[in-house]
Amino acid sequence: MPTQEAPVKIRVNNLTKRFGDLTVLNGINFTIKKGELLAIVGPTGCGKTTFLNCLSKLMPATEGEILIDGEEANPRKHNISYVFQEPTCLPWRTVRENVAYGMEIKRIPKRECEERANQIMDLVGLSSCADLYPNQVSASMMQRIAVSRAFAVNPDLLLMDEPYGQLDVKLRYYLEDELVNLWRKLGSTVLFVTHNIEEAVYVAERILVLTNKPTSIKAEIIVDLPRPRNLIDPRFVDLRKQVTELIRWW
Ligand SMILES: Nc1ncnc2c1ncn2[C@@H]1O[C@H](COP(=O)(O)OP(=O)(O)O)[C@@H](O)[C@H]1O
Ligand SMILES: [Mg+2]
């Protein structure tokens, strides 16, 4: 877990995105510390996916800059991982080969790929199905594979777009625990986007609350609760209420 003194890893200055006359992102500014797990919550349609697409450079921003370690983010140089809302697995590769895929793209030596894939599959309980194909595992397993693949490349920044939004509650709790576990063991810098307030308070160290469009940051909440977190701890409930009251999207 990062200390107060952890260096700034990601700096976003005045990020603005317009589609024609529609301003979706309106001057967003924030930083993420190295090794931090930051959640962003915002209503459906406020521009969360657009925001991640700009951060990953899949989509050009209209204005503003994104700095990684003080330099303009550059996919050729920086390692930005992205877990999409829909699980994305390559059907012709086994679970193990899917977990290793991102590392192969990064030309990490074969031996190291294998070791790291095994380490991560152990951490998330995928080892027993390492030789199966995606069509032989459940949807939650596929999302677990996608998350494992994203952590495996040791990213400068790991972006997650509502990765558990489609799953039922019990599975979601399970995978949220797994995410926190991976993050703590591997020390990655993670930006987790969700519209689920409880999920944000459960996983994150800090939460940024977005407004409706044109979207900016409305508030920042520090989540200084011990882990593992307890959904019925009065302090947990208080923080969840605090975020809920800030929002009033409805
Ligand atoms: N390529 C695009 N062209 C035009 N409008 C878009 C495009 N992508 C997203 N939008 C609009 O931007 C807004 C934000 O969309 P999105 O980022 O998907 O929101 P969220 O992920 O928060 O639900 C929506 O109003 C959507 O219609
Ligand atoms: Mg979205």
Coordinates of C-alpha atoms and ligand atoms in Angstrom, one line a residue:
M1 CA 0.0 0.0 0.0
P2 CA 1.5 3.4 -0.9
T3 CA 2.6 5.7 1.9
Q4 CA 1.8 9.4 2.0
E5 CA 5.2 9.9 0.5
A6 CA 4.8 7.7 -2.5
P7 CA 5.7 9.7 -5.7
V8 CA 3.1 10.9 -8.1
K9 CA 2.9 8.3 -10.9
I10 CA 0.1 9.7 -13.1
R11 CA -0.8 13.4 -13.5
V12 CA -3.8 14.4 -15.5
N13 CA -4.0 18.1 -16.4
N14 CA -7.2 19.7 -17.8
L15 CA -8.4 16.6 -19.7
T16 CA -11.2 17.7 -21.9
K17 CA -13.1 15.6 -24.5
R18 CA -15.7 16.8 -26.9
F19 CA -17.6 14.9 -29.6
G20 CA -18.7 17.7 -31.9
D21 CA -20.9 20.0 -29.7
L22 CA -21.1 17.5 -26.9
T23 CA -18.6 18.2 -24.1
V24 CA -18.2 14.9 -22.2
L25 CA -15.1 15.6 -20.1
N26 CA -14.7 19.1 -19.0
G27 CA -11.2 20.0 -17.6
I28 CA -10.4 17.0 -15.4
N29 CA -7.4 17.4 -13.0
F30 CA -6.0 14.8 -10.6
T31 CA -3.0 12.7 -9.7
I32 CA -2.5 9.1 -8.8
K33 CA 0.4 8.0 -6.5
K34 CA 2.6 5.1 -7.4
G35 CA 1.0 1.9 -6.1
E36 CA -2.4 3.6 -5.3
L37 CA -5.8 2.0 -6.0
L38 CA -8.0 4.9 -7.0
A39 CA -11.7 4.5 -7.8
I40 CA -13.7 6.9 -10.0
V41 CA -17.5 6.8 -9.6
G42 CA -19.9 8.4 -11.9
P43 CA -23.4 7.9 -13.4
T44 CA -23.9 5.9 -16.6
G45 CA -23.2 8.1 -19.6
C46 CA -21.1 10.6 -17.8
G47 CA -18.0 9.7 -19.7
K48 CA -16.2 7.1 -17.7
T49 CA -15.3 4.8 -20.6
T50 CA -14.4 7.9 -22.7
F51 CA -12.1 8.9 -19.9
L52 CA -10.3 5.6 -19.8
N53 CA -10.1 5.6 -23.6
C54 CA -8.3 9.0 -23.5
L55 CA -6.0 7.8 -20.6
S56 CA -5.0 4.7 -22.5
K57 CA -4.6 6.8 -25.7
L58 CA -7.0 4.6 -27.6
M59 CA -8.8 7.9 -28.3
P60 CA -7.3 11.4 -28.6
A61 CA -8.2 14.0 -25.9
T62 CA -9.5 17.3 -27.2
E63 CA -7.4 19.2 -24.7
G64 CA -5.2 18.5 -21.8
E65 CA -2.3 16.2 -21.0
I66 CA -1.6 12.9 -19.3
L67 CA 1.8 12.5 -17.7
I68 CA 3.3 9.2 -16.5
D69 CA 6.4 9.7 -14.3
G70 CA 6.4 13.3 -15.5
E71 CA 6.4 12.5 -19.2
E72 CA 3.6 12.6 -21.7
A73 CA 1.9 9.2 -21.7
N74 CA 3.1 7.2 -24.7
P75 CA 1.8 3.7 -25.4
R76 CA 5.1 2.8 -27.1
K77 CA 7.0 3.7 -24.0
H78 CA 4.6 3.2 -21.1
N79 CA 2.9 0.1 -20.1
I80 CA -0.9 0.8 -19.8
S81 CA -3.1 -2.2 -19.2
Y82 CA -6.9 -2.1 -19.7
V83 CA -9.6 -4.4 -18.4
F84 CA -12.8 -3.8 -20.4
Q85 CA -16.3 -4.1 -19.1
E86 CA -16.9 -7.2 -21.3
P87 CA -14.3 -10.0 -20.6
T88 CA -11.9 -10.3 -23.5
C89 CA -10.3 -13.7 -24.0
L90 CA -8.7 -15.1 -27.1
P91 CA -10.7 -18.3 -27.7
W92 CA -7.9 -20.2 -29.4
R93 CA -5.6 -19.8 -26.5
T94 CA -5.7 -21.7 -23.2
V95 CA -6.2 -19.9 -19.9
R96 CA -2.5 -20.0 -19.3
E97 CA -1.7 -18.6 -22.8
N98 CA -4.4 -15.9 -22.3
V99 CA -2.8 -14.8 -19.0
A100 CA 0.6 -14.7 -20.7
Y101 CA -0.6 -12.9 -23.9
G102 CA 0.1 -9.3 -22.8
M103 CA 3.6 -10.3 -21.6
E104 CA 4.3 -11.9 -25.0
I105 CA 3.2 -8.7 -26.8
K106 CA 5.7 -6.9 -24.6
R107 CA 8.4 -9.4 -25.6
I108 CA 9.1 -10.5 -22.1
P109 CA 11.3 -13.6 -22.2
K110 CA 9.4 -16.9 -22.4
R111 CA 10.8 -18.2 -19.1
E112 CA 9.8 -15.1 -17.2
C113 CA 6.3 -15.1 -18.9
E114 CA 5.8 -18.7 -17.6
E115 CA 6.9 -17.9 -14.1
R116 CA 4.8 -14.8 -13.8
A117 CA 1.7 -16.4 -15.3
N118 CA 2.0 -19.3 -12.9
Q119 CA 2.5 -16.9 -9.9
I120 CA -0.6 -14.9 -10.9
M121 CA -2.7 -18.0 -11.7
D122 CA -1.9 -19.3 -8.2
L123 CA -2.9 -16.0 -6.6
V124 CA -6.3 -16.0 -8.3
G125 CA -7.0 -19.7 -8.2
L126 CA -6.7 -20.3 -12.0
S127 CA -4.0 -23.0 -11.8
S128 CA -6.4 -25.9 -11.9
C129 CA -7.9 -24.7 -15.2
A130 CA -4.7 -23.4 -16.8
D131 CA -5.0 -25.8 -19.8
L132 CA -8.7 -25.2 -20.5
Y133 CA -9.9 -23.0 -23.2
P134 CA -12.1 -19.9 -22.5
N135 CA -15.3 -21.6 -23.8
Q136 CA -14.8 -24.2 -21.1
V137 CA -14.9 -21.7 -18.2
S138 CA -17.5 -19.4 -16.8
A139 CA -18.0 -15.7 -17.5
S140 CA -16.5 -14.8 -14.1
M141 CA -13.5 -17.0 -14.8
M142 CA -13.0 -15.1 -18.1
Q143 CA -13.0 -11.8 -16.3
R144 CA -10.5 -13.3 -13.8
I145 CA -8.3 -14.2 -16.8
A146 CA -8.6 -10.7 -18.2
V147 CA -7.6 -9.2 -14.8
S148 CA -4.7 -11.6 -14.4
R149 CA -3.4 -10.7 -17.9
A150 CA -3.6 -7.0 -17.1
F151 CA -1.6 -7.4 -13.9
A152 CA 0.9 -9.7 -15.4
V153 CA 2.6 -7.1 -17.6
N154 CA 3.5 -5.1 -14.5
P155 CA 1.8 -2.0 -15.9
D156 CA 2.7 1.6 -15.2
L157 CA -1.1 2.1 -15.0
L158 CA -3.9 -0.4 -14.9
L159 CA -7.3 0.8 -16.1
M160 CA -10.4 -1.1 -15.2
D161 CA -13.8 -0.2 -16.7
E162 CA -16.6 -1.6 -14.5
P163 CA -15.0 -5.1 -14.7
Y164 CA -17.5 -6.7 -12.4
G165 CA -20.6 -4.8 -13.5
Q166 CA -22.2 -7.8 -15.2
L167 CA -21.7 -10.3 -12.4
D168 CA -24.0 -11.4 -9.7
V169 CA -23.3 -10.0 -6.2
K170 CA -21.7 -13.0 -4.6
L171 CA -19.2 -13.4 -7.4
R172 CA -18.5 -9.7 -7.4
Y173 CA -17.5 -9.7 -3.8
Y174 CA -15.2 -12.6 -4.4
L175 CA -13.5 -11.0 -7.4
E176 CA -13.2 -7.6 -5.6
D177 CA -11.3 -9.4 -2.8
E178 CA -9.1 -11.0 -5.5
L179 CA -8.4 -7.7 -7.1
V180 CA -7.4 -6.1 -3.8
N181 CA -5.2 -9.2 -3.1
L182 CA -3.5 -8.9 -6.5
W183 CA -3.0 -5.2 -6.1
R184 CA -1.5 -5.5 -2.6
K185 CA 0.9 -8.3 -3.6
L186 CA 2.0 -6.8 -6.9
G187 CA 2.0 -3.1 -5.9
S188 CA 0.4 -1.9 -9.2
T189 CA -1.1 1.5 -9.8
V190 CA -4.7 1.0 -10.5
L191 CA -7.6 3.2 -11.7
F192 CA -10.9 1.4 -11.1
V193 CA -14.0 2.9 -12.7
T194 CA -17.4 1.9 -11.4
H195 CA -21.0 3.3 -11.0
N196 CA -21.3 1.1 -7.9
I197 CA -20.6 3.2 -4.7
E198 CA -20.3 0.2 -2.4
E199 CA -17.7 -1.4 -4.7
A200 CA -15.7 1.8 -4.8
V201 CA -15.6 2.1 -0.9
Y202 CA -14.8 -1.6 -0.7
V203 CA -11.7 -1.6 -3.0
A204 CA -10.2 1.9 -3.2
E205 CA -7.9 4.0 -1.1
R206 CA -9.4 7.1 -2.5
I207 CA -12.5 7.9 -4.5
L208 CA -13.1 10.6 -7.0
V209 CA -16.8 11.4 -7.6
L210 CA -17.8 12.7 -11.0
T211 CA -20.6 15.1 -11.9
N212 CA -23.0 14.6 -14.7
K213 CA -22.0 15.9 -18.2
P214 CA -20.2 18.1 -18.9
T215 CA -18.2 16.0 -16.5
S216 CA -15.7 17.2 -13.9
I217 CA -14.5 16.0 -10.5
K218 CA -17.0 16.9 -7.8
A219 CA -15.3 15.5 -4.7
E220 CA -12.5 13.4 -3.4
I221 CA -13.0 11.0 -0.5
I222 CA -10.2 9.2 1.3
V223 CA -11.1 5.7 2.4
D224 CA -8.9 5.1 5.4
L225 CA -10.5 1.8 6.5
P226 CA -8.5 -1.3 7.4
R227 CA -8.5 -4.3 5.2
P228 CA -10.2 -6.7 4.7
R229 CA -13.1 -4.3 4.8
N230 CA -16.4 -5.1 6.3
L231 CA -19.5 -3.9 4.5
I232 CA -21.5 -3.6 7.8
D233 CA -18.7 -1.8 9.8
P234 CA -20.4 1.6 10.8
R235 CA -17.4 3.5 9.4
F236 CA -17.9 1.7 6.1
V237 CA -21.6 2.5 6.1
D238 CA -20.8 6.2 6.9
L239 CA -18.4 6.5 4.0
R240 CA -20.8 4.8 1.6
K241 CA -23.5 7.3 2.7
Q242 CA -21.1 10.2 2.3
V243 CA -20.4 9.3 -1.3
T244 CA -24.1 8.6 -2.0
E245 CA -25.0 12.0 -0.7
L246 CA -22.4 13.7 -2.8
I247 CA -23.8 12.1 -5.9
R248 CA -27.6 12.6 -6.2
W249 CA -27.4 11.6 -9.9
W250 CA -31.2 10.8 -9.8
Ligands
LIG1 N1 -17.4 8.0 -30.3 C1 -18.4 8.7 -29.8 N2 -19.0 9.7 -30.5 C2 -19.9 10.5 -30.0 N3 -20.4 10.4 -28.7 C3 -19.8 9.5 -27.9 C4 -18.8 8.6 -28.4 N4 -18.4 7.9 -27.4 C5 -19.1 8.2 -26.3 N5 -20.0 9.2 -26.6 C6 -20.9 9.9 -25.7 O1 -20.2 10.3 -24.6 C7 -20.9 10.2 -23.4 C8 -20.2 9.3 -22.4 O2 -20.1 8.0 -22.8 P1 -19.3 6.9 -22.0 O3 -17.9 7.3 -21.9 O4 -19.6 5.5 -22.7 O5 -20.1 6.9 -20.6 P2 -20.0 5.9 -19.3 O6 -18.9 5.0 -19.6 O7 -19.8 6.8 -18.2 O8 -21.3 5.2 -19.3 C9 -22.3 9.6 -23.8 O9 -23.2 10.6 -23.9 C10 -22.0 9.0 -25.2 O10 -23.1 9.0 -26.0
MG2 MG -18.8 2.9 -19.7

